[in-house]
Short mmCIF file of C-alpha atoms in Angstrom, two decimals:
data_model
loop_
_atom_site.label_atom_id
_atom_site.label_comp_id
_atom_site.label_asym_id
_atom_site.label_seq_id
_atom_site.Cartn_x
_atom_site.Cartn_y
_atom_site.Cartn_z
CA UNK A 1 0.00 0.00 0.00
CA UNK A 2 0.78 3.41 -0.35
CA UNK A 3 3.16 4.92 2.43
CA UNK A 4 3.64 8.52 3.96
CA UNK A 5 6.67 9.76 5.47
CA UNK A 6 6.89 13.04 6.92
CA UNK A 7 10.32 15.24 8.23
CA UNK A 8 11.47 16.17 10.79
CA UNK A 9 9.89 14.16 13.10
CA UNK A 10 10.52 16.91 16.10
CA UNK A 11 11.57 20.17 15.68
CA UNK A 12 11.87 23.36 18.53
CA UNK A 13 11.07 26.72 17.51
CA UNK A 14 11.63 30.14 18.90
CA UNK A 15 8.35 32.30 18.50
CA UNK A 16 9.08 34.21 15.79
CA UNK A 17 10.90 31.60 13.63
CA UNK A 18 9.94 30.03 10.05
CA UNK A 19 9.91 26.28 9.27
CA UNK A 20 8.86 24.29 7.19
CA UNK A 21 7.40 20.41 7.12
CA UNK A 22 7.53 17.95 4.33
CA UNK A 23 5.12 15.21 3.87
CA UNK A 24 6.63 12.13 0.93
CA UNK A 25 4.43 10.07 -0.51
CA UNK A 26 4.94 6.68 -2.48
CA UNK A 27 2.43 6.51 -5.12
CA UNK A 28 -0.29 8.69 -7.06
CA UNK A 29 -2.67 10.54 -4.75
CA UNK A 30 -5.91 12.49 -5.74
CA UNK A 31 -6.14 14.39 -1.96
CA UNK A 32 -3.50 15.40 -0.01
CA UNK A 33 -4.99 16.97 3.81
CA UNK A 34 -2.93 19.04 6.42
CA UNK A 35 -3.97 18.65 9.67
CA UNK A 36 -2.64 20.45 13.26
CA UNK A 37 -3.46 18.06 16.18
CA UNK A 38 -4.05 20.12 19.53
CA UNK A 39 -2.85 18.82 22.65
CA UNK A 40 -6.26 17.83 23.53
CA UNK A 41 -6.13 15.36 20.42
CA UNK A 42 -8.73 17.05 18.18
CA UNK A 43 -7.58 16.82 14.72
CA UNK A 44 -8.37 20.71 13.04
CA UNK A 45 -7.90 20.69 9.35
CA UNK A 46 -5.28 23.38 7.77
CA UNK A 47 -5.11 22.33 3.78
CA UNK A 48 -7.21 20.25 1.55
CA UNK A 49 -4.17 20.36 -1.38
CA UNK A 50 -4.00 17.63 -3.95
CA UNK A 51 -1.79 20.28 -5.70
CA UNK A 52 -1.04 23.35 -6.20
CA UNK A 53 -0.45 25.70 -3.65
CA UNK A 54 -3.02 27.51 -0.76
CA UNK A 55 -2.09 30.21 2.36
CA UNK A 56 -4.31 30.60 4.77
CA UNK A 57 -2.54 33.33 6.84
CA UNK A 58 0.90 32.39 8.70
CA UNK A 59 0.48 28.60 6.72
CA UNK A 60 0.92 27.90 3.20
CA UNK A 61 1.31 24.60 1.89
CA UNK A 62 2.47 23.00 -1.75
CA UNK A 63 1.42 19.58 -3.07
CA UNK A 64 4.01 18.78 -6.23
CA UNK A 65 1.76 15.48 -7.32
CA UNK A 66 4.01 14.40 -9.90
CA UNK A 67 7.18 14.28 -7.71
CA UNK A 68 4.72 13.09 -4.96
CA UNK A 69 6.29 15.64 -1.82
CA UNK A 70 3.77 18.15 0.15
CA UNK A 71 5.02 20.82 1.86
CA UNK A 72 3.88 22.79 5.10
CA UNK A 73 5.14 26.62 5.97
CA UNK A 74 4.57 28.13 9.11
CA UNK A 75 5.70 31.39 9.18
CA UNK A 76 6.39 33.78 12.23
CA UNK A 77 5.71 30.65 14.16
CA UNK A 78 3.41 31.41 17.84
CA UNK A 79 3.44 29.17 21.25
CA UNK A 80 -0.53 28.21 19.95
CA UNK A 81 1.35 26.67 17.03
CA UNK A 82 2.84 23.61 19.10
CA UNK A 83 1.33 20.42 18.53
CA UNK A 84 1.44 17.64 15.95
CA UNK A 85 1.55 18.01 12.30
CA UNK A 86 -0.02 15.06 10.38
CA UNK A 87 -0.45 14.80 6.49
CA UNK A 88 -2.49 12.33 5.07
CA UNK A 89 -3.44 10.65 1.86
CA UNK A 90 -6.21 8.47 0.30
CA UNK A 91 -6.21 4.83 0.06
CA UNK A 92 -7.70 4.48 -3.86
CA UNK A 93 -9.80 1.57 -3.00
CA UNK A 94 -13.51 3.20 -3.36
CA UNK A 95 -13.45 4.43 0.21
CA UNK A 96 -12.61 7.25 1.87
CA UNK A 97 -9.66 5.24 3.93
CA UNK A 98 -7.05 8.28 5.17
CA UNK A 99 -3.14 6.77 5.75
CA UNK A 100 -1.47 9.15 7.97
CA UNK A 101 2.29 9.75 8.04
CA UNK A 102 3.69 9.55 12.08
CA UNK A 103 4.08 13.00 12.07
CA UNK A 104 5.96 16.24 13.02
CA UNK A 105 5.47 17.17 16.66
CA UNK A 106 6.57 20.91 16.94
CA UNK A 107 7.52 22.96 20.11
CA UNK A 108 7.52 26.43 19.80
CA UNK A 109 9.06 28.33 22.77
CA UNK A 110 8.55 32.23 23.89
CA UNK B 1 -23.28 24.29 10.73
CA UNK B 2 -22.86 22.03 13.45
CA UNK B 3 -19.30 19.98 13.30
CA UNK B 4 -18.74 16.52 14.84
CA UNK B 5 -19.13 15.72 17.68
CA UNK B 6 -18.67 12.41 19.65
CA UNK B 7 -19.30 11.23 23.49
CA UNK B 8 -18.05 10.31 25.84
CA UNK B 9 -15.16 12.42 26.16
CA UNK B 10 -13.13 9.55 27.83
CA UNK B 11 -13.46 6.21 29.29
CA UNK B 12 -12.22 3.57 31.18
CA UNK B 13 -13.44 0.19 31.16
CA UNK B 14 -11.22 -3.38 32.46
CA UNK B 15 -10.32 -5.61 29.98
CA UNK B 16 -12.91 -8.35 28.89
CA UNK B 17 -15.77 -5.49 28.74
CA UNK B 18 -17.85 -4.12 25.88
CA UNK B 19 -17.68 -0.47 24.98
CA UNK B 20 -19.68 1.81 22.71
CA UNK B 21 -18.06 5.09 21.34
CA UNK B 22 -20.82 7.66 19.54
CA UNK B 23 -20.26 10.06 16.79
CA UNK B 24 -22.36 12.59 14.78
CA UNK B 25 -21.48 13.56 11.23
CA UNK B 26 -20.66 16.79 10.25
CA UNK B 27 -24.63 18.42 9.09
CA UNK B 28 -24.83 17.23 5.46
CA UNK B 29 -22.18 14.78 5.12
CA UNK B 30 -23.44 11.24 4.73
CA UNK B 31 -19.84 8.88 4.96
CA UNK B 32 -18.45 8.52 8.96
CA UNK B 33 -15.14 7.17 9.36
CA UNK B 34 -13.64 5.63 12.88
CA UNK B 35 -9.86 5.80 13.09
CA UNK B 36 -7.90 4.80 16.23
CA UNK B 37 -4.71 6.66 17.29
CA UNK B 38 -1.89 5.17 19.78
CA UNK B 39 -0.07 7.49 21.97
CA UNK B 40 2.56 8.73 19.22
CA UNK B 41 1.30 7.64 16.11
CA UNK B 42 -0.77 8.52 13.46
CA UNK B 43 -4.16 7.41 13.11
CA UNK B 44 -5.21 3.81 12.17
CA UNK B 45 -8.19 3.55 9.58
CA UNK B 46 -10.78 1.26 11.13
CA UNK B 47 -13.87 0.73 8.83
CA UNK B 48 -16.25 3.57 7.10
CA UNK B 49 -19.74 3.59 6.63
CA UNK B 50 -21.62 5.15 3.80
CA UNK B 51 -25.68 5.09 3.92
CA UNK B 52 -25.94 2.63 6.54
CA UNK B 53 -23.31 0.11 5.19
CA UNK B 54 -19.82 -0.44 6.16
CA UNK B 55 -17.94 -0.23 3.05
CA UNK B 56 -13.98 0.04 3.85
CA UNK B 57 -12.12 -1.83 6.79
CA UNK B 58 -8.81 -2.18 8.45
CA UNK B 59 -6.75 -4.58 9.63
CA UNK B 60 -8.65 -4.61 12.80
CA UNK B 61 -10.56 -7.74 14.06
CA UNK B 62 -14.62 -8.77 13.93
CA UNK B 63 -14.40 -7.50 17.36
CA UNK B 64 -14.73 -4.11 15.96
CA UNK B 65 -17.88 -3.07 14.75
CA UNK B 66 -19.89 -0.69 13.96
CA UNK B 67 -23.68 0.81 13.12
CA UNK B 68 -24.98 3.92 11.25
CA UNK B 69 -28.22 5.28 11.68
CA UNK B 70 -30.42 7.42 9.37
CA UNK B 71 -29.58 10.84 10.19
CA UNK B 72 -25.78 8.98 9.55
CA UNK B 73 -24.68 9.26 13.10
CA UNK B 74 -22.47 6.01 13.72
CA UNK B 75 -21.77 4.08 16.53
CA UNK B 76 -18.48 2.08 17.38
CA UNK B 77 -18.72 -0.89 19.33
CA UNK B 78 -16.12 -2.88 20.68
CA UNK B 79 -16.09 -6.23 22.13
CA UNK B 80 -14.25 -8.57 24.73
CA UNK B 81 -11.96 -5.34 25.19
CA UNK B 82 -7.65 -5.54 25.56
CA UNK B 83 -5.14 -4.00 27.00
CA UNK B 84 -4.09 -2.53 23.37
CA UNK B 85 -7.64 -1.17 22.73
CA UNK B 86 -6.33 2.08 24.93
CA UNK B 87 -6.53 4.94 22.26
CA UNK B 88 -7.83 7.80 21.26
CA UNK B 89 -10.69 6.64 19.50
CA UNK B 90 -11.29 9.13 16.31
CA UNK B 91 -14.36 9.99 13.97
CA UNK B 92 -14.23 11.52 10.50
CA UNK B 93 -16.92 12.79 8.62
CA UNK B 94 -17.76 13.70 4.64
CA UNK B 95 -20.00 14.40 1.67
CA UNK B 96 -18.60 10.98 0.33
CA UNK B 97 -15.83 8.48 -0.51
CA UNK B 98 -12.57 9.45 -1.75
CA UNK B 99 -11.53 12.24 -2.75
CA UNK B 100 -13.59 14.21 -0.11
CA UNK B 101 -12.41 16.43 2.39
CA UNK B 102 -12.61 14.57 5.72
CA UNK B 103 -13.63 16.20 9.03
CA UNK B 104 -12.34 14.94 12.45
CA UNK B 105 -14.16 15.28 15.91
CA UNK B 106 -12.80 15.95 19.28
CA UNK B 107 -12.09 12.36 20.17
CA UNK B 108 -13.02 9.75 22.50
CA UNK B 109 -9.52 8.84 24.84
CA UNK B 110 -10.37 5.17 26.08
CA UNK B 111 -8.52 3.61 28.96
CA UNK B 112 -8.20 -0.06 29.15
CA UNK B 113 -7.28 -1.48 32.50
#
């Protein structure tokens, strides 16, 4: 089946500071979603981006489909930021099966 | 427009007992998904239900199962409950199969002692 890698898998931030995550996937995808986990465990969606690129303020994101790689950007990053970073991609099996990466679990300090 | 929502918030039960985890879909969206997250990884597809059929599973076993009602609210049961069953215990809603946007609720975090 199709897998999902994501980098880094941690990464510490000063408030203030850029980064930016990358999501690698194995095979052809028709959806690619973003998603911020809080540290109460609900799952808030940032990007619906099967390519192309969207910003929605501080975050942008690019999905290149044909060299399968997604890309995150957090800009002027805030202590709210913190949390896990998931991407996720369709199984293509009829169903709406999503197959997470382990994702990036960002710290940003004050 | 109301999001999704699922109860109980969290749970504890002792191993060998039945639990049932409740979810409603996102207003509009027909298709409910359960997923079930370990502490530290990503979410685990379970099964998906689309007009009151379950239409997509995991690799998880008949001990898993699930309902959805009319008004596509779902329930997930689970049966003869381990140790490994502990999770966070995730819904997903959406106007259909692939490639639709999928919507997550808050979560049920079940404890299995």
């Amino acid at each position: 089946g199709i897998q999902v890698e994501q980098s880094p898998p941690d990464l510490i931030l000063q408030e203030g500071a850029n980064s930016t995550l990358r999501c690698n996937f194995s095979d052809s995808v028709n959806n690619l979603q973003w998603f911020h986990q809080n540290p109460w465990g609900q799952l808030i969606n940032l990007f619906y981006i099967p390519s192309g690129t969207k910003q929605n303020g501080r975050l942008s994101a690019t999905t290149v489909a044909t060299e399968r790689y997604s890309l995150l950007y957090i800009s002027s990053s805030q202590t709210t930021d913190s949390g896990v970073y998931f991407c996720a991609v369709p199984f293509l099996g009829g169903y709406n099966k999503l197959i997470f990466g382990a994702g990036t679990r960002l710290a940003v300090h004050p | 427009e109301t999001g999704v929502t699922q109860s109980p918030t969290h749970l504890i039960k002792t191993r060998g007992q039945q639990v049932t985890l409740r979810c409603s879909s996102q207003s509009g969206h027909n298709t409910v998904s359960w997923y079930q997250q370990a502490l530290g990884q990503g979410p685990q597809f379970i099964f998906q239900y689309y007009r009151e059929e379950e239409n997509g599973r995991g690799n998880f076993p008949p001990r898993f199962s699930g309902l959805q009602f009319p008004n596509y609210s779902s329930e997930l049961n689970v049966n003869a409950l381990e140790l490994d069953d502990s999770a966070l215990y995730l819904c997903a809603s959406s106007l259909g199969g692939s490639p639709y946007e999928q919507y997550f609720g808050p979560g049920t975090r079940l404890t299995v002692t």
